[in-house]
Coordinates of C-alpha atoms in Angstrom, one line a residue:
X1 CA 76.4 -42.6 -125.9
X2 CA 73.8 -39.8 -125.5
X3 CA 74.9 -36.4 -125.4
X4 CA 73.6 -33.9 -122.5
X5 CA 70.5 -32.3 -123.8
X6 CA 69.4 -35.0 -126.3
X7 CA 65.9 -35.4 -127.0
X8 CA 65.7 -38.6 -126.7
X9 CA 63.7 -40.4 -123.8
X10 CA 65.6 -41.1 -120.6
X11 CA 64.4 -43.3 -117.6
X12 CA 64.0 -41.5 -114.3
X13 CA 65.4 -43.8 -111.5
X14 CA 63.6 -42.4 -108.4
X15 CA 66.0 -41.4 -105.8
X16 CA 65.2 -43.0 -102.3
X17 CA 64.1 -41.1 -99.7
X18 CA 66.7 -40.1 -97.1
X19 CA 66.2 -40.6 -93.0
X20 CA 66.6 -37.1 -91.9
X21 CA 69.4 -36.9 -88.8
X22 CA 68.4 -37.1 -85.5
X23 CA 70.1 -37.3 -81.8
X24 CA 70.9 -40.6 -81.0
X25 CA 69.4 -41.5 -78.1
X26 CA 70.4 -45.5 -77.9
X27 CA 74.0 -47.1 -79.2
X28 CA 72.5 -49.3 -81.0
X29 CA 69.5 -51.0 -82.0
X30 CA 70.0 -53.5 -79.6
X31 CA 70.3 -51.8 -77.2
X32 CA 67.3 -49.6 -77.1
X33 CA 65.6 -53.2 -77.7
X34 CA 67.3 -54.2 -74.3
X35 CA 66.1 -51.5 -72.5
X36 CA 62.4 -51.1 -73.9
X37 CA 61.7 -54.9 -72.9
X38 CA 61.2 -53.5 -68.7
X39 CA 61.3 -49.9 -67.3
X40 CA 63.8 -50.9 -65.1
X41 CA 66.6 -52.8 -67.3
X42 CA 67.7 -49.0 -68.5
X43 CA 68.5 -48.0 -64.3
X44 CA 69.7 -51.9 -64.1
X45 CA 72.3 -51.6 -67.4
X46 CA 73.5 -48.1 -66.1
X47 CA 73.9 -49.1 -62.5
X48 CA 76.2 -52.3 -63.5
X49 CA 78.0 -50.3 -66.1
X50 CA 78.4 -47.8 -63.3
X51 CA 80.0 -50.6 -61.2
X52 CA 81.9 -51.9 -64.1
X53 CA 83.8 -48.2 -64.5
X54 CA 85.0 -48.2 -61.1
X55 CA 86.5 -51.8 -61.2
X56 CA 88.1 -51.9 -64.8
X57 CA 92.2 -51.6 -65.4
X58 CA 93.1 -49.2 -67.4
X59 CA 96.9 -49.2 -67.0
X60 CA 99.1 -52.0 -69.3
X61 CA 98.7 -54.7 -66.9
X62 CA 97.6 -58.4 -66.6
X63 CA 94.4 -59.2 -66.2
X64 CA 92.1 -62.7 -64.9
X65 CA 89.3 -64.4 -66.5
X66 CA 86.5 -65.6 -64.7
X67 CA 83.4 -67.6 -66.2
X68 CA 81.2 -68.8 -63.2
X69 CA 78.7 -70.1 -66.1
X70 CA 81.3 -72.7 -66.9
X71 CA 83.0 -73.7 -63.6
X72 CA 85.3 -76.5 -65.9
X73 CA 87.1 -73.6 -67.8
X74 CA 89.7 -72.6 -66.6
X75 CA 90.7 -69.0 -65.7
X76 CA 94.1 -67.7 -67.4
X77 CA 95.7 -64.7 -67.0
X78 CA 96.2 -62.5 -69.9
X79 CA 98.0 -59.6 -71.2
X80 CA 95.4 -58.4 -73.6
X81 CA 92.0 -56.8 -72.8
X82 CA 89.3 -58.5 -71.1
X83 CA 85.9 -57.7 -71.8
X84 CA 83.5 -57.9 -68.7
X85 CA 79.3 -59.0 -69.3
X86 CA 77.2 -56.3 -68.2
X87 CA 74.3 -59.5 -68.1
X88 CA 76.2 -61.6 -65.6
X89 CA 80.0 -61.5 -63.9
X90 CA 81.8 -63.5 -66.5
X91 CA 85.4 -62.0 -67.8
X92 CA 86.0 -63.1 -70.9
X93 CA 88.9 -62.6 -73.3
X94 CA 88.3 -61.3 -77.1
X95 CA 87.9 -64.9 -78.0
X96 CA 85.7 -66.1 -75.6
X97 CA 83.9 -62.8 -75.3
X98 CA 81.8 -63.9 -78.8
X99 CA 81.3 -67.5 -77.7
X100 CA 79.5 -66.0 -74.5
X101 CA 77.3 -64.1 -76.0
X102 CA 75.8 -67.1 -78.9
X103 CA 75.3 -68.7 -75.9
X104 CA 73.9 -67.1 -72.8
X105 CA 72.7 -64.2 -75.1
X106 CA 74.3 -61.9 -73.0
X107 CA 75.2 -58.9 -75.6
X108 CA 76.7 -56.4 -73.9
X109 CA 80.2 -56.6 -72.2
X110 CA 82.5 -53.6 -71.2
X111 CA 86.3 -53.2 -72.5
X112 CA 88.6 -53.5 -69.6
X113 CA 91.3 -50.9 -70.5
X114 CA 89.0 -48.1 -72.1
X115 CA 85.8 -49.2 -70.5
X116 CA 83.8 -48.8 -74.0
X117 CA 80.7 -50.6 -74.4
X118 CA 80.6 -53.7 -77.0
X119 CA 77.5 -55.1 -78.4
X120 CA 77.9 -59.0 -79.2
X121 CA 75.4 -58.8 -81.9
X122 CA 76.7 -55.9 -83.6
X123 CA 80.0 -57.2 -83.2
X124 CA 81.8 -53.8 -82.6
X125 CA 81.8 -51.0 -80.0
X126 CA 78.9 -48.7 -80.1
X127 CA 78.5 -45.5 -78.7
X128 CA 75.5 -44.2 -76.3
X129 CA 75.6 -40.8 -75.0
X130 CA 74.0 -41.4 -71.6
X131 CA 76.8 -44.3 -70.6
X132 CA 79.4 -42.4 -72.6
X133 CA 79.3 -39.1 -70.4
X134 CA 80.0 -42.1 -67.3
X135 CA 82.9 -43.3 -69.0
X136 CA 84.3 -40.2 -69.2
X137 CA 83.2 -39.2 -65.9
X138 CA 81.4 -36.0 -66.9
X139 CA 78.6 -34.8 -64.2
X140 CA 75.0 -35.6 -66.4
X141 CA 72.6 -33.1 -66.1
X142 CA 69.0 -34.8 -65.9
X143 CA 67.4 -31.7 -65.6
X144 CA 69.2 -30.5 -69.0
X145 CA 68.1 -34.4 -70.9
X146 CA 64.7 -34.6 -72.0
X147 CA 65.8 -38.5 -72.2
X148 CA 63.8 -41.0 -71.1
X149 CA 65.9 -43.0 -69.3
X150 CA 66.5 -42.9 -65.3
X151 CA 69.4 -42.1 -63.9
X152 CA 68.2 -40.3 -60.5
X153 CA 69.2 -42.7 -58.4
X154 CA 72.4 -44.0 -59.4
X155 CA 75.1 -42.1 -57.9
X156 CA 78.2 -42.8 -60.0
X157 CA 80.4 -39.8 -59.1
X158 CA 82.5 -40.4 -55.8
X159 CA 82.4 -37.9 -52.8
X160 CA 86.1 -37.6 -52.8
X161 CA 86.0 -36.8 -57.0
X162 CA 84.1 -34.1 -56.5
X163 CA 86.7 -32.2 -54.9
X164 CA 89.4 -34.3 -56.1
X165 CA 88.9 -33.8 -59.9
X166 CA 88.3 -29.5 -60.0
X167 CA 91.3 -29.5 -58.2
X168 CA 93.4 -31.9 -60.4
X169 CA 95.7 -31.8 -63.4
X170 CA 94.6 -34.1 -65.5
X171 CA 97.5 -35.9 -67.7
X172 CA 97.4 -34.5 -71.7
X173 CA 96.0 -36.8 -74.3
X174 CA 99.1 -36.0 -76.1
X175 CA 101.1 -37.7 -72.6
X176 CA 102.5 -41.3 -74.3
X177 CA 101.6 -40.7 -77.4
X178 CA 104.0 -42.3 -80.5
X179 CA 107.8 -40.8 -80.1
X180 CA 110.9 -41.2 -82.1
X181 CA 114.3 -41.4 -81.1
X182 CA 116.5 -38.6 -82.6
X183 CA 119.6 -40.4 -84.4
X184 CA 122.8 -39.1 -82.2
X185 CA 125.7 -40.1 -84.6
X186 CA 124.8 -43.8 -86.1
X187 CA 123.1 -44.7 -83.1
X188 CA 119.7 -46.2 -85.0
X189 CA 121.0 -49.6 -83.1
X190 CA 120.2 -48.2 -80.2
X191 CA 117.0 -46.2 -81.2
X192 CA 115.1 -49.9 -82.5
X193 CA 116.3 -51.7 -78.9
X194 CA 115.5 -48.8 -76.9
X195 CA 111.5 -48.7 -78.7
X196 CA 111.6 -52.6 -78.4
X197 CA 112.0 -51.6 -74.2
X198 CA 109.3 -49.1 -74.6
X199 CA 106.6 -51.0 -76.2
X200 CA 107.5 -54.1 -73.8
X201 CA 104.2 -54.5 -70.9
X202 CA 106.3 -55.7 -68.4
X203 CA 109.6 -53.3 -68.5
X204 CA 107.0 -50.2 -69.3
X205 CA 104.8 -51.2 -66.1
X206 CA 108.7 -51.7 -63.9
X207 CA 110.3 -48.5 -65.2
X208 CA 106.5 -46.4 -65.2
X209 CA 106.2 -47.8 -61.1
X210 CA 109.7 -46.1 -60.4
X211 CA 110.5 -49.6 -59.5
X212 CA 113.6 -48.5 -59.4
X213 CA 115.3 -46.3 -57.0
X214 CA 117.1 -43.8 -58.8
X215 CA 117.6 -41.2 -56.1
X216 CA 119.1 -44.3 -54.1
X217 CA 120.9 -46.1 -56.9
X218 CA 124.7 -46.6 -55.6
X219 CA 125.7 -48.3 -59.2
X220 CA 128.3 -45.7 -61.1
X221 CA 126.5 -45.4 -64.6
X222 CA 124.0 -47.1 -63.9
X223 CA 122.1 -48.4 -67.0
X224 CA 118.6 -48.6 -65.2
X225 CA 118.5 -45.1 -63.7
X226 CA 118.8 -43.8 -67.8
X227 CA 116.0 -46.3 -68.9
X228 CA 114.3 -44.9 -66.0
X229 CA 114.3 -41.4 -67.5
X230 CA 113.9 -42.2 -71.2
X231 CA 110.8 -44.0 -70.2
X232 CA 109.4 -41.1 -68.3
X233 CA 110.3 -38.3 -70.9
X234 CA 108.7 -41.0 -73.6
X235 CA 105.4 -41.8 -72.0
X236 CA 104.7 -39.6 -69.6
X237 CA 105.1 -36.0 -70.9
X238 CA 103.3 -34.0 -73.4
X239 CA 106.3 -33.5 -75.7
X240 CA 105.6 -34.6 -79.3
X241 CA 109.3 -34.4 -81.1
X242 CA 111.7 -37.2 -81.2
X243 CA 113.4 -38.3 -77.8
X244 CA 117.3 -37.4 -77.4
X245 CA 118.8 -40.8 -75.0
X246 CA 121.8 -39.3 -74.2
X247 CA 122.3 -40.1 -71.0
X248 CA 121.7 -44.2 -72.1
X249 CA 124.1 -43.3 -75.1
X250 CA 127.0 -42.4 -72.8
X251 CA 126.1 -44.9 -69.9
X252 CA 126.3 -47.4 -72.3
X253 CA 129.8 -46.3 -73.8
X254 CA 131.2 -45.8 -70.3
X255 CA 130.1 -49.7 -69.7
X256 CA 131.2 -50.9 -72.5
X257 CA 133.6 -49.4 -74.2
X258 CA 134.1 -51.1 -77.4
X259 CA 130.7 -49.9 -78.4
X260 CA 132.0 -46.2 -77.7
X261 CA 132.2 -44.1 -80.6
X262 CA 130.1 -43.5 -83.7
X263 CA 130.4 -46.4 -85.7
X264 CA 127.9 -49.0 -86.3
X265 CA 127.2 -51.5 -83.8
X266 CA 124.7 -54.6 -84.2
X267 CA 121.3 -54.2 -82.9
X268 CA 121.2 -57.7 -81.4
X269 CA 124.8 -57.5 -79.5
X270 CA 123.6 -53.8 -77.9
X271 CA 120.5 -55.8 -76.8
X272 CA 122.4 -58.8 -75.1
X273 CA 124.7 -55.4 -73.6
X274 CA 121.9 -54.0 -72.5
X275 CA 120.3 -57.2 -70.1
X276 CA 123.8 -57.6 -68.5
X277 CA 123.9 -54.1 -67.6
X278 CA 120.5 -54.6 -66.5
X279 CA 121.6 -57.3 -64.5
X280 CA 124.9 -55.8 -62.8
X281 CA 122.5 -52.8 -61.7
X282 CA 120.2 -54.7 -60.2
X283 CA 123.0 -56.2 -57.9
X284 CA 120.9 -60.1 -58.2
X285 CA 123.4 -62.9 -58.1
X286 CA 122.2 -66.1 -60.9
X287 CA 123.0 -69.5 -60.0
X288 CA 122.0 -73.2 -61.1
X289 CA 119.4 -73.9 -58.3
X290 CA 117.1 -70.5 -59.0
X291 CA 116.5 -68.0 -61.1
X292 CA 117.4 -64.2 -60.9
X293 CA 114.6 -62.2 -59.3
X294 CA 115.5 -59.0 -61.2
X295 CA 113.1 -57.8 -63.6
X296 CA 115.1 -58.4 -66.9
X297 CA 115.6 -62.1 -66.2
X298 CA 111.8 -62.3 -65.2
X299 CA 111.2 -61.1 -68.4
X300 CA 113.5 -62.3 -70.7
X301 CA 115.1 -65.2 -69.5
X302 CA 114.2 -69.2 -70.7
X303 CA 115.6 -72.7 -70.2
X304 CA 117.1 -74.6 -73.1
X305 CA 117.4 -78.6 -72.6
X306 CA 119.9 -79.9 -74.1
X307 CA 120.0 -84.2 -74.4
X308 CA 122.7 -85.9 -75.9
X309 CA 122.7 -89.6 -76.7
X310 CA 125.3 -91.5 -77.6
X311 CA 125.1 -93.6 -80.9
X312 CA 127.2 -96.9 -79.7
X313 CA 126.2 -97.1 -75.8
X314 CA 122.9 -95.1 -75.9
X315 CA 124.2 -93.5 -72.8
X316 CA 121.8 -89.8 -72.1
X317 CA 124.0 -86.6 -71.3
X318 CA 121.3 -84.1 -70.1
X319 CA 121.8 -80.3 -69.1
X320 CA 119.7 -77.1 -68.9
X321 CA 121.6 -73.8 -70.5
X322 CA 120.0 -70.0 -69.7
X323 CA 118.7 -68.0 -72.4
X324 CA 117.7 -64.6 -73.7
X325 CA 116.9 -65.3 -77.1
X326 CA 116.8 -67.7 -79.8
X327 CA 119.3 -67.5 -82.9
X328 CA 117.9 -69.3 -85.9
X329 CA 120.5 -69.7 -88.8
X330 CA 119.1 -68.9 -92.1
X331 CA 121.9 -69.9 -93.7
X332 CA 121.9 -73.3 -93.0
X333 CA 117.9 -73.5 -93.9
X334 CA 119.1 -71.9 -97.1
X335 CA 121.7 -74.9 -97.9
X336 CA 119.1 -77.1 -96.4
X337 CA 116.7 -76.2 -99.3
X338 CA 118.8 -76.2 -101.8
X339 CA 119.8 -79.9 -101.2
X340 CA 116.1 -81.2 -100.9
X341 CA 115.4 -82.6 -104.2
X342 CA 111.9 -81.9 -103.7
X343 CA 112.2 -78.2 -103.6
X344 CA 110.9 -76.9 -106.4
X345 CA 111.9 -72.9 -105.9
X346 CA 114.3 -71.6 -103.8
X347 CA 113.1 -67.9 -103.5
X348 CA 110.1 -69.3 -102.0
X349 CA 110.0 -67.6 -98.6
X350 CA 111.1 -69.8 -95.2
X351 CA 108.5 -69.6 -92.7
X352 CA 109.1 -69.1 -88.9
X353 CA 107.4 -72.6 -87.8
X354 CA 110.1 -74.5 -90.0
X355 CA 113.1 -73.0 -88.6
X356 CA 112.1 -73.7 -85.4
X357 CA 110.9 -77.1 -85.8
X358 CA 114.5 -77.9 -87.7
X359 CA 116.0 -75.9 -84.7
X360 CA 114.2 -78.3 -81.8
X361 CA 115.0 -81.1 -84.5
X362 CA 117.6 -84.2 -83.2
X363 CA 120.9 -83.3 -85.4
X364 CA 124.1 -85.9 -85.4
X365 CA 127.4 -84.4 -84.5
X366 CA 130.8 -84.8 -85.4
X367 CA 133.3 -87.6 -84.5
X368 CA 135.4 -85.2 -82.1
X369 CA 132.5 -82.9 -81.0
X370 CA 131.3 -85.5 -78.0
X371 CA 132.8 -87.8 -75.6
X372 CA 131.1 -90.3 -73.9
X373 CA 131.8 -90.2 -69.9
X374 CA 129.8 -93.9 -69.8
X375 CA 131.8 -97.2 -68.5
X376 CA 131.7 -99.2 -71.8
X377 CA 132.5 -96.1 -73.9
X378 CA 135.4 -95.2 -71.4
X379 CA 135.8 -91.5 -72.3
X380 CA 136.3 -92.0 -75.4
X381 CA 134.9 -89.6 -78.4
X382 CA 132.4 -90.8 -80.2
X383 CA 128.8 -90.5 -82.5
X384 CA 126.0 -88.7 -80.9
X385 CA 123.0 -87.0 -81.6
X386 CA 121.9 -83.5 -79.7
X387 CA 118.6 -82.6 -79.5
X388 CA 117.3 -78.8 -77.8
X389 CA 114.2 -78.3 -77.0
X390 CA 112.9 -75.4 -74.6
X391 CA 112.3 -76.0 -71.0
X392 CA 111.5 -72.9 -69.9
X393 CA 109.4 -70.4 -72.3
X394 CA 110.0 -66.9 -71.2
X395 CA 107.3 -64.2 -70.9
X396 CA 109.1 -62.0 -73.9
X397 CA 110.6 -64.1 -76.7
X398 CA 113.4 -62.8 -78.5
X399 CA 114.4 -64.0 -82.0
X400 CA 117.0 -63.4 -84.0
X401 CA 117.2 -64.1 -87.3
X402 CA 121.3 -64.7 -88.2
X403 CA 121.7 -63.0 -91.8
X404 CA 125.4 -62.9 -92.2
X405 CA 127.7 -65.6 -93.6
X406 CA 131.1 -65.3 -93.8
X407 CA 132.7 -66.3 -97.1
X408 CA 135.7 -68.0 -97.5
X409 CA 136.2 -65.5 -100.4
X410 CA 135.4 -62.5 -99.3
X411 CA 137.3 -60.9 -95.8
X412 CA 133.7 -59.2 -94.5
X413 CA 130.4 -60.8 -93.7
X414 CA 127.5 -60.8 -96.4
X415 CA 124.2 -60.7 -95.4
X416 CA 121.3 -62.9 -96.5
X417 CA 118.2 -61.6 -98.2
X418 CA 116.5 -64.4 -97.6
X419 CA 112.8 -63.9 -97.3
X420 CA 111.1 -65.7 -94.1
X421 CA 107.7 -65.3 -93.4
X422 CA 106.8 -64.7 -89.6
X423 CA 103.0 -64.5 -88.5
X424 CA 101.7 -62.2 -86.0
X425 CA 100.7 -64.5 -83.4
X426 CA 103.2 -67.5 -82.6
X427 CA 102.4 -71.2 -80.6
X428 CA 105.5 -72.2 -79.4
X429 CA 104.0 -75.1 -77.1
X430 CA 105.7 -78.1 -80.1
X431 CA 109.2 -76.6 -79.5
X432 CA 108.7 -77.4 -75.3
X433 CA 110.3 -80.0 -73.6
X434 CA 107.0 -81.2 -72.6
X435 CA 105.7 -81.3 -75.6
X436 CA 108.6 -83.8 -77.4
X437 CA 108.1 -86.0 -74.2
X438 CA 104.2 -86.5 -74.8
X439 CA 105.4 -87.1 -78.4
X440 CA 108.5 -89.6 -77.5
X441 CA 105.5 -91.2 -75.1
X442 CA 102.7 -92.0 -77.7
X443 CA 105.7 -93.2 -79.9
X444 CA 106.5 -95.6 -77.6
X445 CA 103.0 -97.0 -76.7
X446 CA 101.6 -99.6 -79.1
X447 CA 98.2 -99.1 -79.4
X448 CA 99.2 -95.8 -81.6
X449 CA 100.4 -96.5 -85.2
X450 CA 102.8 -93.7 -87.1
X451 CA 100.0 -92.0 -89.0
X452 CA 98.2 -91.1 -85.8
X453 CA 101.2 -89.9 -83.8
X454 CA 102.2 -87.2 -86.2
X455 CA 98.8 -85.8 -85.7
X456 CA 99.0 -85.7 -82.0
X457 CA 100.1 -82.3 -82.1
X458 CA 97.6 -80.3 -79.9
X459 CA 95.4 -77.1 -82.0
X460 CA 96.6 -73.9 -81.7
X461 CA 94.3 -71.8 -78.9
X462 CA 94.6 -68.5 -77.4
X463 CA 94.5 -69.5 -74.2
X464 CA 97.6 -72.1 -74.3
X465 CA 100.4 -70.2 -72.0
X466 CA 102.7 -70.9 -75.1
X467 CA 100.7 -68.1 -77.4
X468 CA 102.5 -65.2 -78.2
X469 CA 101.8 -61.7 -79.9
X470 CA 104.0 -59.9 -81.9
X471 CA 104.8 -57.3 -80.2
X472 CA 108.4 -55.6 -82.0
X473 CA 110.1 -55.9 -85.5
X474 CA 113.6 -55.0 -85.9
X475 CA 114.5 -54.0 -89.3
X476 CA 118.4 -53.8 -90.9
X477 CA 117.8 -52.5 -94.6
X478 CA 121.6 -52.0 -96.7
X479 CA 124.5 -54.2 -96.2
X480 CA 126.8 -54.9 -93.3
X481 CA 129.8 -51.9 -94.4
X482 CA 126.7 -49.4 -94.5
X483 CA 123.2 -50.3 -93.5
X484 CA 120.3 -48.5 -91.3
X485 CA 118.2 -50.0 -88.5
X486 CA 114.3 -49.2 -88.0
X487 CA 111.4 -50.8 -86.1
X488 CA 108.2 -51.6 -86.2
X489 CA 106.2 -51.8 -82.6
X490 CA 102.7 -52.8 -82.1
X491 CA 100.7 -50.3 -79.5
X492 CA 97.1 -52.6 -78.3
X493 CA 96.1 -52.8 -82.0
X494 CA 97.6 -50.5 -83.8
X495 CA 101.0 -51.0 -85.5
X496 CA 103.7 -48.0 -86.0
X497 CA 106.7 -47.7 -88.0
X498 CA 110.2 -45.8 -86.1
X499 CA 112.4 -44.9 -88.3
X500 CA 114.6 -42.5 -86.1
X501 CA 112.9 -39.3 -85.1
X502 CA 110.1 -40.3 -87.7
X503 CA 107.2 -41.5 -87.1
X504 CA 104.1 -43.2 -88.7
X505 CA 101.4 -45.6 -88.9
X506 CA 101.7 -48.7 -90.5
X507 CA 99.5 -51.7 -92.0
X508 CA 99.8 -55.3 -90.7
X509 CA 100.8 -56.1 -94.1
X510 CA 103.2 -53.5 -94.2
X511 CA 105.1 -55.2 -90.9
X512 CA 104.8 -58.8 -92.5
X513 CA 106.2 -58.0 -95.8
X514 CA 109.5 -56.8 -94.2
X515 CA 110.2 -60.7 -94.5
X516 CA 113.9 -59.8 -96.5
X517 CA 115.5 -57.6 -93.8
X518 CA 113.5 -58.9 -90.8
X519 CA 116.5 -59.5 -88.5
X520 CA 115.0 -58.9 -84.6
X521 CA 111.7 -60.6 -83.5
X522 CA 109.9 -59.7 -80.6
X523 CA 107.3 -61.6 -79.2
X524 CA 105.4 -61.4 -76.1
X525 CA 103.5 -64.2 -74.0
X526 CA 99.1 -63.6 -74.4
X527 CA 98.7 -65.6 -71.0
X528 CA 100.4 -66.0 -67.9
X529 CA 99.6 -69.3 -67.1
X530 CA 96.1 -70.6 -65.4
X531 CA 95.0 -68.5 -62.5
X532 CA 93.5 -71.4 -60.6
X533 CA 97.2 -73.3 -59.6
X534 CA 97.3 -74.1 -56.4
X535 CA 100.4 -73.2 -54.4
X536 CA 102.9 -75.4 -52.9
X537 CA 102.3 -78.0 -55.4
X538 CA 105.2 -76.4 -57.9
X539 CA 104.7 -74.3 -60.7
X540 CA 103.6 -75.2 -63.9
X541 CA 102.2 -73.8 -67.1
X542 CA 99.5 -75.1 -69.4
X543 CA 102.1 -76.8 -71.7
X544 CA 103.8 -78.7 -68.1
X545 CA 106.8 -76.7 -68.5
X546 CA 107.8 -76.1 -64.8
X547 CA 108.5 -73.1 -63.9
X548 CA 111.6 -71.9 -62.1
X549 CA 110.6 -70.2 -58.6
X550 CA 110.3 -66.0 -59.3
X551 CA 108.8 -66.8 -62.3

């Protein structure tokens, strides 16, 4: 190696010349190509962003697609962001958004929560400081621009905001922001359900509407009227330390009292306490021929079908059970792998699909587990086979994932460290009723031999009603005599780890590799169902589940 100050001869790269900074006037290359093609497609693009502003959603709410281009797709209605074509009046979702663009080359489309502009061909958001000052709704000063563009003749700016907004208090960008919950004597259990809650669209957008009447409540510790003020002091105040829930603490003691005291409790039973109290407060009576109207049941609550078949007289038992959540058993997977001959390592990780496809899977049951109310079995016990599969899929999917055995040698539960890989986004239209009946129908039909049938299974899209989005990931890290619950909650895109009153932002990766003490899953429904049904002619969503009425 040469040593500083050698004489010997060195080769003098040339350094390139560097753009010197200047004011951007366009966002984007694009862009300023779009608008240079005609003097008026610069008053044209503001005037429909403009428009745009003034229609978008910003708060958490659902939203409807709409593609007059393509009159044979239908429109769904979806949780996530829409983006809206500044070219034309399609609505397109984040996958569909792309698609449009290849082909009508239509590349600019505004977000529907933030109303940021997105260029198709950049494939990201850009920023313009002319439509940027709109967005924001700051008063543009054409005098003050030495711009080229026009924007004399587009009023944007209200008559009413003009006195409205100098005369306003506008909320605090810190209002909403990421909050812990301070731990109040081994009450992490409580912390993880209550952030699950929180980040949930559909009970934020109930408890944020002061949907319900708190003033007015008659119910004696009532469990609604404390959500109703941990929501409020959590999203909608400029505080910035951890959240105190007293008031749910003690409301939940006083309701049920064997969780009172400062013990640990299991995140999952506090949960299933929690919808019941719900349910009492909202004063909505359940029975078999509808279901409950209240808002915790409309969010949580799914059918489970349950037919039983009888091995000697093939006589059909069929019933539909109410749930809240699903409870796969890793334990029996676990025993399950180790008696497959063809498993080749057991500390190969389960994945989610599996369990659930073993869980919807026909199983035989015991001798004295099923009698048989049929004439020629004359109710008598005898073989069966059971097989569940999910009627009804609710909008927020609730998982949980059973680590803890107990051993015939030891007096307390162990728990399982068994890895299971979960993804981030979840079909769960092969688990549905419908589904196993389109598969028990192609079985039947000759013209379809084996190897086609087990392909029949339809691709996974974004649109299907049966697409979910992680939403929450409940943590238990120790053992069951001393252990610690966090969570993980997603917020749009961005995913942040709650561990107590702390704080912090986390990977994706980070979240999935939590796969050992994963125990609470929560996964929320991407669509709604097709916007276009038409009423009277029942309810059904894109997998042919019906619907019960209130859905």
């Amino acid at each position: 190696m040469e040593k500083l100050g050698s004489t010997s001869k060195a080769t003098l790269v040339p350094i390139p010349a560097i753009a010197p900074v200047r004011d951007v006037e366009h966002g984007c290359d694009h862009l300023r190509g779009f608008i240079s093609e005609k003097d008026e497609m610069a008053e044209k693009l503001t005037t429909a962003y403009v428009k745009l502003q003034d229609i978008i959603i910003r708060p958490l709410e659902s939203q409807t697609t709409m593609n007059p281009k393509d009159p044979t797709k239908a429109s769904v209605v979806s949780l996530r962001p829409t983006y809206l074509c500044l070219q034309c009046s399609t609505i397109s979702t984040a996958e569909d958004r792309d698609a449009h663009s290849i082909v009508w080359k239509h590349q600019f489309s505004v977000e529907s929560r933030s109303g940021c502009l997105y260029c198709g061909r950049c494939n990201d958001f850009i920023y313009d400081p002319t439509l940027e000052r709109i967005r924001v709704q700051q008063p543009l000063s054409l005098a003050s621009s030495n711009r080229k563009r026009k924007l004399s003749t587009t009023s944007w700016q209200r008559e009413e905001d003009k006195v409205v907004l100098p005369n306003a208090n506008m909320l605090s960008c810190q209002a909403g922001a990421p909050r812990g919950m301070f731990n109040l004597g081994q009450t992490c259990y409580m912390s993880v359900i209550l952030q699950a809650m929180i980040h949930n669209p559909f009970m934020r957008n109930f408890f944020l509407a002061l949907r319900h009447e708190t003033p007015s409540c008659p119910v004696e510790n009532c469990i609604a009227c404390a959500l109703t003020s941990s929501f409020a002091d959590v999203l909608a105040s400029e505080k910035t330390e951890g959240h105190g829930p007293c008031d749910l603490l003690s409301r939940s003691w006083k309701n049920r009292e064997y969780m009172a005291g400062y013990h640990q409790q299991d995140a999952h039973e506090y949960f299933q306490a929690m919808l019941d109290q719900l349910h009492e407060a909202s004063g909505c009576e359940m029975d078999n021929s509808k279901t409950c109207d209240c808002i915790y049941h409309q969010t949580f609550y799914g059918k489970l079908r349950s037919t039983v078949t009888c091995l000697e007289c093939h006589n059909i038992t069929t019933s539909e059970d109410p749930i809240i959540d699903l409870s796969l058993d890793l334990r029996h997977q676990v025993k399950k792998r180790k008696l497959d001959p063809k498993t080749t390592s057991i500390d190969v990780p389960l994945e989610l699909s599996t369990c659930l496809k073993n869980y919807t899977s026909p199983e035989k049951l015991q001798v004295d587990a099923y009698t048989c109310m049929s004439a020629q079995c004359g109710n008598t016990p005898k073989r069966a086979r059971k097989h569940l599969t999910i009627k009804k899929l609710p909008p927020t999917l609730c998982i949980q994932l059973k680590r803890y055995e107990q051993s015939n040698t030891k007096s307390k539960p162990q728990k399982l460290d068994t890895k299971l890989n979960f993804p981030l986004q979840l079909d769960m239209t092969p688990y549905t009723t419908r589904a196993y009946l389109k598969r028990k129908t192609l079985a039947a039909s000759p013209s379809k031999r084996p190897s086609e049938i087990s392909t029949q299974t339809p691709p996974v899209s974004p649109r299907s009603p049966g697409w979910y989005d992680l939403s929450c990931v409940v943590v238990h890290i120790g053992n069951t005599e001393a252990g610690h619950y966090l969570c993980y909650c997603r917020r749009e895109d961005q995913w942040f780890k709650y561990d107590d009153h702390k704080v912090t932002l986390a990977m994706e990766k980070e979240v999935l590799n939590e796969n050992t003490n994963a125990y609470l899953l929560f996964y929320v429904i991407r669509n709604l169902g097709l916007a276009t049904e038409e009423k009277g002619k029942g309810k059904k969503g894109g997998d042919g589940v019906e619907k019960d009425d209130g859905r």
